[in-house]
PDB file of C-alpha atoms in Angstrom:
ATOM      1  CA  MET D 212      81.207  91.970  85.993  1.00  0.00           C
ATOM      2  CA  TYR D 213      80.394  91.964  82.296  1.00  0.00           C
ATOM      3  CA  ASN D 214      83.170  91.690  79.736  1.00  0.00           C
ATOM      4  CA  SER D 215      81.808  94.663  77.839  1.00  0.00           C
ATOM      5  CA  TYR D 216      83.954  97.752  77.746  1.00  0.00           C
ATOM      6  CA  PHE D 217      84.269 101.075  76.019  1.00  0.00           C
ATOM      7  CA  ASN D 218      87.534 101.809  74.261  1.00  0.00           C
ATOM      8  CA  LEU D 219      87.966 105.532  73.660  1.00  0.00           C
ATOM      9  CA  ASN D 220      90.280 107.104  71.126  1.00  0.00           C
ATOM     10  CA  GLU D 221      93.391 109.135  71.886  1.00  0.00           C
ATOM     11  CA  CYS D 222      91.616 112.341  72.897  1.00  0.00           C
ATOM     12  CA  THR D 223      88.244 112.498  74.507  1.00  0.00           C
ATOM     13  CA  CYS D 224      86.796 115.823  75.496  1.00  0.00           C
ATOM     14  CA  VAL D 225      83.596 115.912  77.507  1.00  0.00           C
ATOM     15  CA  LEU D 226      82.111 119.390  77.595  1.00  0.00           C
ATOM     16  CA  ASP D 227      79.040 121.055  79.110  1.00  0.00           C
ATOM     17  CA  LEU D 228      77.324 117.974  80.517  1.00  0.00           C
ATOM     18  CA  LYS D 229      74.501 119.571  82.450  1.00  0.00           C
ATOM     19  CA  ILE D 230      72.623 116.354  83.325  1.00  0.00           C
ATOM     20  CA  LEU D 231      75.450 113.815  83.692  1.00  0.00           C
ATOM     21  CA  THR D 232      75.195 111.841  86.935  1.00  0.00           C
ATOM     22  CA  SER D 233      77.644 109.012  86.241  1.00  0.00           C
ATOM     23  CA  PHE D 234      80.646 108.602  83.970  1.00  0.00           C
ATOM     24  CA  CYS D 235      80.496 104.813  84.368  1.00  0.00           C
ATOM     25  CA  TYR D 236      77.280 102.804  84.422  1.00  0.00           C
ATOM     26  CA  GLY D 237      76.292  99.519  86.028  1.00  0.00           C
ATOM     27  CA  ASN D 238      78.640  96.542  85.844  1.00  0.00           C
ATOM     28  CA  TYR D 239      80.424  97.601  82.685  1.00  0.00           C
ATOM     29  CA  ALA D 240      84.203  97.612  82.792  1.00  0.00           C
ATOM     30  CA  PHE D 241      85.437 100.830  81.263  1.00  0.00           C
ATOM     31  CA  LYS D 242      88.848 100.579  79.644  1.00  0.00           C
ATOM     32  CA  PHE D 243      90.722 103.503  78.157  1.00  0.00           C
ATOM     33  CA  PRO D 244      94.067 102.081  76.920  1.00  0.00           C
ATOM     34  CA  SER D 245      94.474 104.661  74.110  1.00  0.00           C
ATOM     35  CA  LEU D 246      93.259 107.744  75.947  1.00  0.00           C
ATOM     36  CA  GLU D 247      95.954 110.436  76.077  1.00  0.00           C
ATOM     37  CA  ARG D 248      93.929 113.476  77.099  1.00  0.00           C
ATOM     38  CA  LEU D 249      90.787 113.762  79.218  1.00  0.00           C
ATOM     39  CA  VAL D 250      89.047 117.121  79.477  1.00  0.00           C
ATOM     40  CA  MET D 251      85.777 117.633  81.361  1.00  0.00           C
ATOM     41  CA  ASP D 252      84.241 121.078  81.613  1.00  0.00           C
ATOM     42  CA  GLY D 253      80.831 122.163  82.834  1.00  0.00           C
ATOM     43  CA  CYS D 254      79.008 119.197  84.352  1.00  0.00           C
ATOM     44  CA  PRO D 255      77.286 120.858  87.329  1.00  0.00           C
ATOM     45  CA  SER D 256      74.547 118.359  88.121  1.00  0.00           C
ATOM     46  CA  GLY D 257      74.880 115.039  89.961  1.00  0.00           C
ATOM     47  CA  LEU D 258      78.379 113.896  88.943  1.00  0.00           C
ATOM     48  CA  LYS D 259      80.318 113.191  92.186  1.00  0.00           C
ATOM     49  CA  ASN D 260      83.529 111.660  90.764  1.00  0.00           C
ATOM     50  CA  VAL D 261      85.238 111.182  87.418  1.00  0.00           C
ATOM     51  CA  LEU D 262      86.841 107.737  87.621  1.00  0.00           C
ATOM     52  CA  THR D 263      86.900 104.670  89.818  1.00  0.00           C
ATOM     53  CA  SER D 264      90.177 103.330  91.152  1.00  0.00           C
ATOM     54  CA  SER D 265      89.860 100.191  88.987  1.00  0.00           C
ATOM     55  CA  THR D 266      89.283 102.254  85.824  1.00  0.00           C
ATOM     56  CA  THR D 267      92.476 104.241  86.435  1.00  0.00           C
ATOM     57  CA  LYS D 268      94.515 101.085  85.841  1.00  0.00           C
ATOM     58  CA  THR D 269      93.505 101.186  82.159  1.00  0.00           C
ATOM     59  CA  LEU D 270      94.688 104.774  81.600  1.00  0.00           C
ATOM     60  CA  VAL D 271      98.154 103.665  80.544  1.00  0.00           C
ATOM     61  CA  ARG D 272      98.678 106.430  77.940  1.00  0.00           C
ATOM     62  CA  LEU D 273      96.982 109.340  79.726  1.00  0.00           C
ATOM     63  CA  ARG D 274      99.236 112.412  79.514  1.00  0.00           C
ATOM     64  CA  GLU D 275      96.881 115.205  80.506  1.00  0.00           C
ATOM     65  CA  MET D 276      93.752 115.442  82.642  1.00  0.00           C
ATOM     66  CA  LYS D 277      91.791 118.669  83.015  1.00  0.00           C
ATOM     67  CA  ILE D 278      88.632 118.779  85.119  1.00  0.00           C
ATOM     68  CA  SER D 279      86.909 122.149  85.490  1.00  0.00           C
ATOM     69  CA  GLY D 280      83.544 123.731  86.153  1.00  0.00           C
ATOM     70  CA  CYS D 281      81.996 120.557  87.569  1.00  0.00           C
ATOM     71  CA  ASN D 282      80.326 121.936  90.677  1.00  0.00           C
ATOM     72  CA  MET D 283      79.215 118.698  92.351  1.00  0.00           C
ATOM     73  CA  ILE D 284      82.415 116.642  91.991  1.00  0.00           C
ATOM     74  CA  THR D 285      83.783 115.803  95.445  1.00  0.00           C
ATOM     75  CA  GLU D 286      86.711 113.646  94.301  1.00  0.00           C
ATOM     76  CA  ILE D 287      88.367 112.741  91.009  1.00  0.00           C
ATOM     77  CA  VAL D 288      89.081 109.069  91.742  1.00  0.00           C
ATOM     78  CA  ALA D 289      86.528 107.121  93.774  1.00  0.00           C
ATOM     79  CA  ASP D 290      87.800 104.122  95.720  1.00  0.00           C
ATOM     80  CA  ASP D 291      86.054 100.900  94.680  1.00  0.00           C
ATOM     81  CA  ASP D 292      86.080  97.265  95.758  1.00  0.00           C
ATOM     82  CA  ASP D 293      87.977  96.044  92.669  1.00  0.00           C
ATOM     83  CA  VAL D 294      91.299  97.465  93.871  1.00  0.00           C
ATOM     84  CA  ALA D 295      93.111  95.759  96.729  1.00  0.00           C
ATOM     85  CA  LYS D 296      93.783  97.994  99.707  1.00  0.00           C
ATOM     86  CA  ASP D 297      97.552  97.593  99.311  1.00  0.00           C
ATOM     87  CA  GLU D 298      97.540  98.145  95.541  1.00  0.00           C
ATOM     88  CA  ILE D 299      99.230 101.210  94.077  1.00  0.00           C
ATOM     89  CA  ILE D 300      97.538 103.274  91.360  1.00  0.00           C
ATOM     90  CA  VAL D 301     100.119 104.471  88.856  1.00  0.00           C
ATOM     91  CA  PHE D 302      99.641 107.238  86.291  1.00  0.00           C
ATOM     92  CA  ASN D 303     102.858 106.490  84.380  1.00  0.00           C
ATOM     93  CA  GLU D 304     102.451 108.991  81.533  1.00  0.00           C
ATOM     94  CA  LEU D 305     100.466 111.788  83.215  1.00  0.00           C
ATOM     95  CA  ARG D 306     102.438 115.009  82.833  1.00  0.00           C
ATOM     96  CA  LYS D 307      99.815 117.667  83.566  1.00  0.00           C
ATOM     97  CA  LEU D 308      96.853 117.587  85.952  1.00  0.00           C
ATOM     98  CA  THR D 309      94.518 120.589  86.142  1.00  0.00           C
ATOM     99  CA  LEU D 310      91.723 120.892  88.707  1.00  0.00           C
ATOM    100  CA  SER D 311      89.865 124.154  88.263  1.00  0.00           C
ATOM    101  CA  SER D 312      86.624 125.719  89.527  1.00  0.00           C
ATOM    102  CA  LEU D 313      85.469 122.599  91.352  1.00  0.00           C
ATOM    103  CA  LYS D 314      83.350 124.033  94.165  1.00  0.00           C
ATOM    104  CA  SER D 315      82.690 120.741  96.004  1.00  0.00           C
ATOM    105  CA  LEU D 316      86.063 119.048  95.476  1.00  0.00           C
ATOM    106  CA  THR D 317      87.543 117.923  98.800  1.00  0.00           C
ATOM    107  CA  SER D 318      90.336 115.651  97.495  1.00  0.00           C
ATOM    108  CA  PHE D 319      91.753 113.921  94.435  1.00  0.00           C
ATOM    109  CA  CYS D 320      90.826 110.653  96.171  1.00  0.00           C
ATOM    110  CA  SER D 321      89.212 110.383  99.600  1.00  0.00           C
ATOM    111  CA  GLY D 322      90.145 106.709  99.999  1.00  0.00           C
ATOM    112  CA  ASN D 323      93.437 105.254 101.182  1.00  0.00           C
ATOM    113  CA  CYS D 324      94.712 104.436  97.685  1.00  0.00           C
ATOM    114  CA  ALA D 325      98.427 104.925  97.130  1.00  0.00           C
ATOM    115  CA  PHE D 326      99.269 106.954  94.018  1.00  0.00           C
ATOM    116  CA  ARG D 327     102.405 107.172  91.882  1.00  0.00           C
ATOM    117  CA  PHE D 328     102.848 109.994  89.371  1.00  0.00           C
ATOM    118  CA  PRO D 329     106.351 109.317  87.969  1.00  0.00           C
ATOM    119  CA  SER D 330     106.009 111.811  85.071  1.00  0.00           C
ATOM    120  CA  LEU D 331     103.828 114.535  86.629  1.00  0.00           C
ATOM    121  CA  GLU D 332     105.489 117.892  86.010  1.00  0.00           C
ATOM    122  CA  ILE D 333     102.612 120.351  86.369  1.00  0.00           C
ATOM    123  CA  LEU D 334      99.763 120.357  88.880  1.00  0.00           C
ATOM    124  CA  VAL D 335      97.284 123.234  88.667  1.00  0.00           C
ATOM    125  CA  VAL D 336      94.744 123.713  91.459  1.00  0.00           C
ATOM    126  CA  ALA D 337      92.574 126.810  90.969  1.00  0.00           C
ATOM    127  CA  ASP D 338      89.334 127.789  92.683  1.00  0.00           C
ATOM    128  CA  CYS D 339      89.021 124.490  94.545  1.00  0.00           C
ATOM    129  CA  HIS D 340      88.447 126.137  97.916  1.00  0.00           C
ATOM    130  CA  ASN D 341      87.106 123.020  99.664  1.00  0.00           C
ATOM    131  CA  MET D 342      90.090 120.856  98.719  1.00  0.00           C
ATOM    132  CA  LYS D 343      91.723 119.940 102.020  1.00  0.00           C
ATOM    133  CA  ILE D 344      93.936 116.997 101.000  1.00  0.00           C
ATOM    134  CA  PHE D 345      95.173 115.444  97.786  1.00  0.00           C
ATOM    135  CA  SER D 346      94.772 111.856  98.987  1.00  0.00           C
ATOM    136  CA  ARG D 347      94.907 109.927 102.269  1.00  0.00           C
ATOM    137  CA  GLY D 348      97.174 107.266 100.813  1.00  0.00           C
ATOM    138  CA  GLU D 349     100.869 107.365 100.030  1.00  0.00           C
ATOM    139  CA  LEU D 350     101.925 109.702  97.195  1.00  0.00           C
ATOM    140  CA  SER D 351     104.931 109.717  94.903  1.00  0.00           C
ATOM    141  CA  THR D 352     105.603 112.694  92.611  1.00  0.00           C
ATOM    142  CA  PRO D 353     109.356 112.490  91.904  1.00  0.00           C
ATOM    143  CA  VAL D 354     109.549 115.150  89.158  1.00  0.00           C
ATOM    144  CA  LEU D 355     106.891 117.572  90.472  1.00  0.00           C
ATOM    145  CA  LEU D 356     108.604 120.689  91.762  1.00  0.00           C
ATOM    146  CA  LYS D 357     105.804 123.260  91.811  1.00  0.00           C
ATOM    147  CA  VAL D 358     102.064 123.417  92.199  1.00  0.00           C
ATOM    148  CA  GLN D 359     100.334 126.260  90.386  1.00  0.00           C
ATOM    149  CA  LEU D 360      97.604 127.526  92.672  1.00  0.00           C
ATOM    150  CA  LYS D 361      95.850 129.925  90.270  1.00  0.00           C
ATOM    151  CA  THR D 362      95.473 129.590  86.510  1.00  0.00           C
ATOM    152  CA  TRP D 363      95.092 133.333  85.950  1.00  0.00           C
ATOM    153  CA  ASP D 364      98.493 134.048  87.529  1.00  0.00           C
ATOM    154  CA  LYS D 365     101.045 131.691  86.013  1.00  0.00           C
ATOM    155  CA  GLU D 366     103.763 133.074  88.250  1.00  0.00           C
ATOM    156  CA  GLN D 367     102.021 132.115  91.486  1.00  0.00           C
ATOM    157  CA  SER D 368     103.246 128.702  92.421  1.00  0.00           C
ATOM    158  CA  ALA D 369     103.936 126.916  95.651  1.00  0.00           C
ATOM    159  CA  TRP D 370     105.895 123.971  96.935  1.00  0.00           C
ATOM    160  CA  LYS D 371     106.039 123.096 100.620  1.00  0.00           C
ATOM    161  CA  ASP D 372     108.252 119.998 100.863  1.00  0.00           C
ATOM    162  CA  ASP D 373     105.591 117.589  99.588  1.00  0.00           C
ATOM    163  CA  LEU D 374     102.188 117.505  97.900  1.00  0.00           C
ATOM    164  CA  TYR D 375     100.305 116.869 101.166  1.00  0.00           C
ATOM    165  CA  THR D 376     101.614 120.053 102.768  1.00  0.00           C
ATOM    166  CA  THR D 377     101.279 122.136  99.607  1.00  0.00           C
ATOM    167  CA  ILE D 378      97.572 121.323  99.161  1.00  0.00           C
ATOM    168  CA  GLN D 379      96.797 121.896 102.863  1.00  0.00           C
ATOM    169  CA  GLN D 380      98.200 125.443 102.888  1.00  0.00           C
TER     170      GLN D 380
END
């Protein structure tokens, strides 16, 4: 792995990326220690995932993630070989996660990664009709009380004991 990395500023918005096929390229280590907000909208071509599990470890200040209108994305976090199978991925500062109009999305992560979201208050899942599970690994969302299932109806929310059950309904 090369020691090169990209260090993005506090807010990075990626919009209308019609030909994007990869957010990360080759053997470059992408680090985002200052990133507080990640917004991706309209990348319908070959992009299959947004982040790798090893890249998520550098998102120490991320407070909001919004992914929408990316028709080919099947998962948000792709499992990679750089993360040990028993390692836990922690999004310490993430307060709001929005997944909207993602036609091919089947899960947040299809691997067996364990996730901790100690600050997650709001989860919005709208028009992600193929999403069957959030993740196969262990999940911790201690302050999440509701999942908003449609963005156009802010009153429609659901909570069925845990995030696994809520997403499967």
